[in-house]
């Protein structure tokens, strides 16, 4: 188990040497763009994205799953050059919950997001970008995340700034939230953080108009 004395940066570096992360990242580097007349869509993020069977959820388009378990906002920023080679028509981004697990606070997550958003703006000039809110969690189910206060602060920032980058913000958070408990609805989650089959069904319903438009 990681020592509690480690800094946030050291915690994040430990995430990056995880074998699963390295293996998945190397696989993505070798995969080539599919030549097609269909709309191409990238789903970029962490394990919540990685676990989604996007190619089966949306058969009308060509999908690329670029989620990696344990990824952070900084991690995704570093991977954008590999994603750029796919020349996607659309990209759906959901990232940030792991930043809290490595003990970044909301302001630090926002600072990391500023870099990510600017790189998306600069490098994906022909891609329509959709910034999805971080999902709520069930407090205490994920190490260092006791409640959704920090997540809400980051989501509010993303909602306010997305139009300035000409990105579309999609508020998934409110649809997954149990407002009486101020946490993710139990029916949508497997462990308080990751979504289950019903959660993916809801997610797909929410973004389907953006996928098919």
Tab-separated table of C-alpha atoms in Angstrom:
chain	number	residue	atom	x	y	z
A	1	UNK	CA	0.000	0.000	0.000
A	2	UNK	CA	1.272	3.480	-0.846
A	3	UNK	CA	2.841	5.366	2.055
A	4	UNK	CA	0.753	8.225	3.344
A	5	UNK	CA	3.937	10.310	3.470
A	6	UNK	CA	4.236	10.472	-0.322
A	7	UNK	CA	3.526	13.770	-2.045
A	8	UNK	CA	0.758	14.153	-4.609
A	9	UNK	CA	3.364	14.148	-7.384
A	10	UNK	CA	4.937	10.939	-6.081
A	11	UNK	CA	1.494	9.356	-5.784
A	12	UNK	CA	0.790	10.248	-9.400
A	13	UNK	CA	4.129	8.882	-10.570
A	14	UNK	CA	3.271	5.593	-8.873
A	15	UNK	CA	0.084	5.525	-10.937
A	16	UNK	CA	2.098	5.927	-14.114
A	17	UNK	CA	4.379	2.942	-13.518
A	18	UNK	CA	1.426	0.644	-13.080
A	19	UNK	CA	1.886	-2.223	-15.541
A	20	UNK	CA	-1.669	-2.049	-16.796
A	21	UNK	CA	-1.214	1.613	-17.650
A	22	UNK	CA	2.060	1.031	-19.471
A	23	UNK	CA	0.770	-1.976	-21.397
A	24	UNK	CA	-2.455	-0.276	-22.448
A	25	UNK	CA	-0.625	2.885	-23.459
A	26	UNK	CA	1.839	0.932	-25.596
A	27	UNK	CA	-0.999	-0.899	-27.333
A	28	UNK	CA	-2.728	2.375	-28.185
A	29	UNK	CA	0.528	3.693	-29.696
A	30	UNK	CA	0.659	0.818	-32.189
A	31	UNK	CA	-2.975	0.930	-33.309
A	32	UNK	CA	-3.683	2.602	-36.619
A	33	UNK	CA	-6.521	4.793	-37.806
A	34	UNK	CA	-9.322	2.919	-39.561
A	35	UNK	CA	-10.070	4.260	-43.027
A	36	UNK	CA	-13.822	4.746	-43.174
A	37	UNK	CA	-16.563	7.002	-44.447
A	38	UNK	CA	-18.308	6.806	-41.088
A	39	UNK	CA	-17.981	9.362	-38.310
A	40	UNK	CA	-15.032	8.511	-36.054
A	41	UNK	CA	-15.402	9.021	-32.320
A	42	UNK	CA	-12.770	8.814	-29.578
A	43	UNK	CA	-13.690	8.153	-25.950
A	44	UNK	CA	-10.819	9.391	-23.789
A	45	UNK	CA	-10.443	8.994	-20.056
A	46	UNK	CA	-9.716	6.556	-17.262
A	47	UNK	CA	-11.134	3.157	-16.266
A	48	UNK	CA	-14.707	4.445	-16.353
A	49	UNK	CA	-14.213	5.030	-20.074
A	50	UNK	CA	-12.001	1.986	-20.619
A	51	UNK	CA	-14.627	-0.426	-19.308
A	52	UNK	CA	-17.245	0.814	-21.790
A	53	UNK	CA	-17.911	-1.331	-24.884
A	54	UNK	CA	-18.298	1.721	-27.094
A	55	UNK	CA	-18.003	-0.158	-30.386
A	56	UNK	CA	-21.076	-2.155	-29.387
A	57	UNK	CA	-22.934	0.738	-27.812
A	58	UNK	CA	-22.649	2.854	-30.958
A	59	UNK	CA	-22.494	0.662	-34.071
A	60	UNK	CA	-23.454	3.589	-36.304
A	61	UNK	CA	-19.992	5.139	-35.964
A	62	UNK	CA	-16.380	3.993	-35.718
A	63	UNK	CA	-15.234	4.264	-32.103
A	64	UNK	CA	-11.806	4.306	-30.492
A	65	UNK	CA	-11.627	3.545	-26.782
A	66	UNK	CA	-8.758	5.516	-25.292
A	67	UNK	CA	-9.532	5.034	-21.620
A	68	UNK	CA	-6.825	3.702	-19.316
A	69	UNK	CA	-7.375	2.486	-15.779
A	70	UNK	CA	-5.806	4.856	-13.255
A	71	UNK	CA	-5.311	7.757	-15.663
A	72	UNK	CA	-5.351	11.377	-14.537
A	73	UNK	CA	-5.833	14.732	-16.235
A	74	UNK	CA	-2.060	15.088	-16.655
A	75	UNK	CA	-1.812	11.548	-17.964
A	76	UNK	CA	-4.432	12.122	-20.631
A	77	UNK	CA	-2.736	15.362	-21.640
A	78	UNK	CA	0.472	13.415	-22.273
A	79	UNK	CA	-1.422	10.892	-24.425
A	80	UNK	CA	-3.091	13.405	-26.723
A	81	UNK	CA	-0.374	13.193	-29.376
A	82	UNK	CA	-1.169	9.492	-29.875
A	83	UNK	CA	-4.889	10.232	-30.059
A	84	UNK	CA	-4.305	13.032	-32.566
A	85	UNK	CA	-3.048	10.523	-35.158
A	86	UNK	CA	-6.556	9.037	-35.270
A	87	UNK	CA	-7.932	12.332	-36.648
A	88	UNK	CA	-11.317	11.805	-34.954
A	89	UNK	CA	-14.408	13.732	-35.951
A	90	UNK	CA	-15.530	13.814	-32.325
A	91	UNK	CA	-13.938	13.237	-28.935
A	92	UNK	CA	-15.687	12.620	-25.608
A	93	UNK	CA	-13.507	13.347	-22.584
A	94	UNK	CA	-14.218	12.171	-19.031
A	95	UNK	CA	-11.278	12.388	-16.645
A	96	UNK	CA	-10.483	13.589	-13.152
A	97	UNK	CA	-11.687	11.238	-10.444
A	98	UNK	CA	-8.244	9.629	-10.112
A	99	UNK	CA	-6.691	13.039	-9.528
A	100	UNK	CA	-8.537	13.116	-6.235
A	101	UNK	CA	-7.318	9.603	-5.405
A	102	UNK	CA	-3.706	10.822	-5.648
A	103	UNK	CA	-4.674	13.622	-3.262
A	104	UNK	CA	-4.857	16.562	-5.625
A	105	UNK	CA	-7.367	19.129	-4.412
A	106	UNK	CA	-9.968	20.737	-6.673
A	107	UNK	CA	-7.801	23.763	-7.486
A	108	UNK	CA	-4.934	21.503	-8.562
A	109	UNK	CA	-7.263	19.452	-10.749
A	110	UNK	CA	-8.548	22.648	-12.351
A	111	UNK	CA	-4.978	23.815	-13.017
A	112	UNK	CA	-4.221	20.507	-14.724
A	113	UNK	CA	-7.435	20.783	-16.723
A	114	UNK	CA	-6.420	24.222	-17.984
A	115	UNK	CA	-3.409	22.633	-19.668
A	116	UNK	CA	-5.495	19.781	-21.072
A	117	UNK	CA	-8.177	22.046	-22.481
A	118	UNK	CA	-5.660	24.332	-24.144
A	119	UNK	CA	-3.876	21.412	-25.791
A	120	UNK	CA	-7.196	20.046	-27.028
A	121	UNK	CA	-7.977	23.455	-28.488
A	122	UNK	CA	-4.576	23.806	-30.143
A	123	UNK	CA	-4.157	20.271	-31.480
A	124	UNK	CA	-7.665	19.125	-32.405
A	125	UNK	CA	-8.770	21.924	-34.677
A	126	UNK	CA	-10.909	19.623	-36.829
A	127	UNK	CA	-12.424	17.630	-33.974
A	128	UNK	CA	-15.623	18.440	-32.102
A	129	UNK	CA	-14.771	18.180	-28.404
A	130	UNK	CA	-17.255	17.159	-25.711
A	131	UNK	CA	-16.179	17.668	-22.105
A	132	UNK	CA	-18.172	15.424	-19.802
A	133	UNK	CA	-18.527	16.186	-16.122
A	134	UNK	CA	-16.806	13.976	-13.578
A	135	UNK	CA	-19.342	11.537	-12.176
A	136	UNK	CA	-20.380	11.626	-8.514
A	137	UNK	CA	-19.031	8.971	-6.160
A	138	UNK	CA	-20.349	7.340	-3.044
A	139	UNK	CA	-18.360	8.953	-0.242
A	140	UNK	CA	-15.696	6.769	1.331
A	141	UNK	CA	-15.865	4.114	-1.395
A	142	UNK	CA	-12.720	5.427	-3.059
A	143	UNK	CA	-9.553	6.229	-1.117
A	144	UNK	CA	-9.199	9.937	-0.284
A	145	UNK	CA	-12.585	10.837	-1.803
A	146	UNK	CA	-14.888	11.429	1.144
A	147	UNK	CA	-17.566	13.409	-0.671
A	148	UNK	CA	-18.353	15.157	-3.949
A	149	UNK	CA	-17.498	18.735	-2.976
A	150	UNK	CA	-14.240	18.842	-4.941
A	151	UNK	CA	-15.785	17.057	-7.905
A	152	UNK	CA	-18.589	19.625	-8.014
A	153	UNK	CA	-16.076	22.493	-7.974
A	154	UNK	CA	-14.192	21.023	-10.939
A	155	UNK	CA	-17.428	20.374	-12.827
A	156	UNK	CA	-18.582	23.950	-12.280
A	157	UNK	CA	-15.286	25.172	-13.690
A	158	UNK	CA	-15.590	22.907	-16.734
A	159	UNK	CA	-19.139	24.023	-17.405
A	160	UNK	CA	-18.161	27.693	-17.219
A	161	UNK	CA	-15.025	27.444	-19.353
A	162	UNK	CA	-15.972	24.897	-22.045
A	163	UNK	CA	-17.766	27.462	-24.258
A	164	UNK	CA	-14.649	29.678	-24.217
A	165	UNK	CA	-12.787	26.857	-25.966
A	166	UNK	CA	-15.736	26.153	-28.298
A	167	UNK	CA	-16.248	22.816	-26.546
A	168	UNK	CA	-19.597	21.319	-25.541
A	169	UNK	CA	-20.048	20.541	-21.858
A	170	UNK	CA	-22.213	17.523	-21.008
A	171	UNK	CA	-23.451	17.400	-17.421
A	172	UNK	CA	-23.575	13.703	-16.619
A	173	UNK	CA	-23.201	14.397	-12.900
A	174	UNK	CA	-26.745	15.556	-12.263
A	175	UNK	CA	-28.239	12.471	-13.910
A	176	UNK	CA	-26.199	10.049	-11.791
A	177	UNK	CA	-26.715	11.940	-8.535
A	178	UNK	CA	-28.906	10.805	-5.662
A	179	UNK	CA	-29.914	14.276	-4.498
A	180	UNK	CA	-31.167	13.059	-1.133
A	181	UNK	CA	-27.730	11.643	-0.261
A	182	UNK	CA	-25.603	13.880	-2.491
A	183	UNK	CA	-23.761	10.897	-3.938
A	184	UNK	CA	-23.987	8.557	-6.907
A	185	UNK	CA	-27.211	6.594	-7.122
A	186	UNK	CA	-26.572	3.057	-5.936
A	187	UNK	CA	-28.428	1.622	-8.907
A	188	UNK	CA	-25.829	2.991	-11.353
A	189	UNK	CA	-22.601	1.877	-9.700
A	190	UNK	CA	-20.714	-1.325	-9.060
A	191	UNK	CA	-18.465	-0.023	-6.300
A	192	UNK	CA	-19.326	3.595	-5.605
A	193	UNK	CA	-17.036	4.927	-8.349
A	194	UNK	CA	-17.311	2.792	-11.486
A	195	UNK	CA	-20.614	2.500	-13.305
A	196	UNK	CA	-22.453	-0.746	-13.927
A	197	UNK	CA	-24.470	-1.879	-16.943
A	198	UNK	CA	-27.409	0.331	-15.999
A	199	UNK	CA	-25.031	3.257	-15.589
A	200	UNK	CA	-23.547	2.750	-19.033
A	201	UNK	CA	-27.045	2.533	-20.506
A	202	UNK	CA	-27.896	5.901	-18.962
A	203	UNK	CA	-24.598	7.405	-20.103
A	204	UNK	CA	-25.196	6.221	-23.669
A	205	UNK	CA	-28.706	7.663	-23.680
A	206	UNK	CA	-27.326	11.038	-22.557
A	207	UNK	CA	-24.592	11.291	-25.196
A	208	UNK	CA	-26.364	9.528	-28.069
A	209	UNK	CA	-27.748	12.764	-29.556
A	210	UNK	CA	-24.204	14.166	-29.694
A	211	UNK	CA	-22.843	10.959	-31.224
A	212	UNK	CA	-25.401	10.749	-33.995
A	213	UNK	CA	-25.872	14.439	-34.761
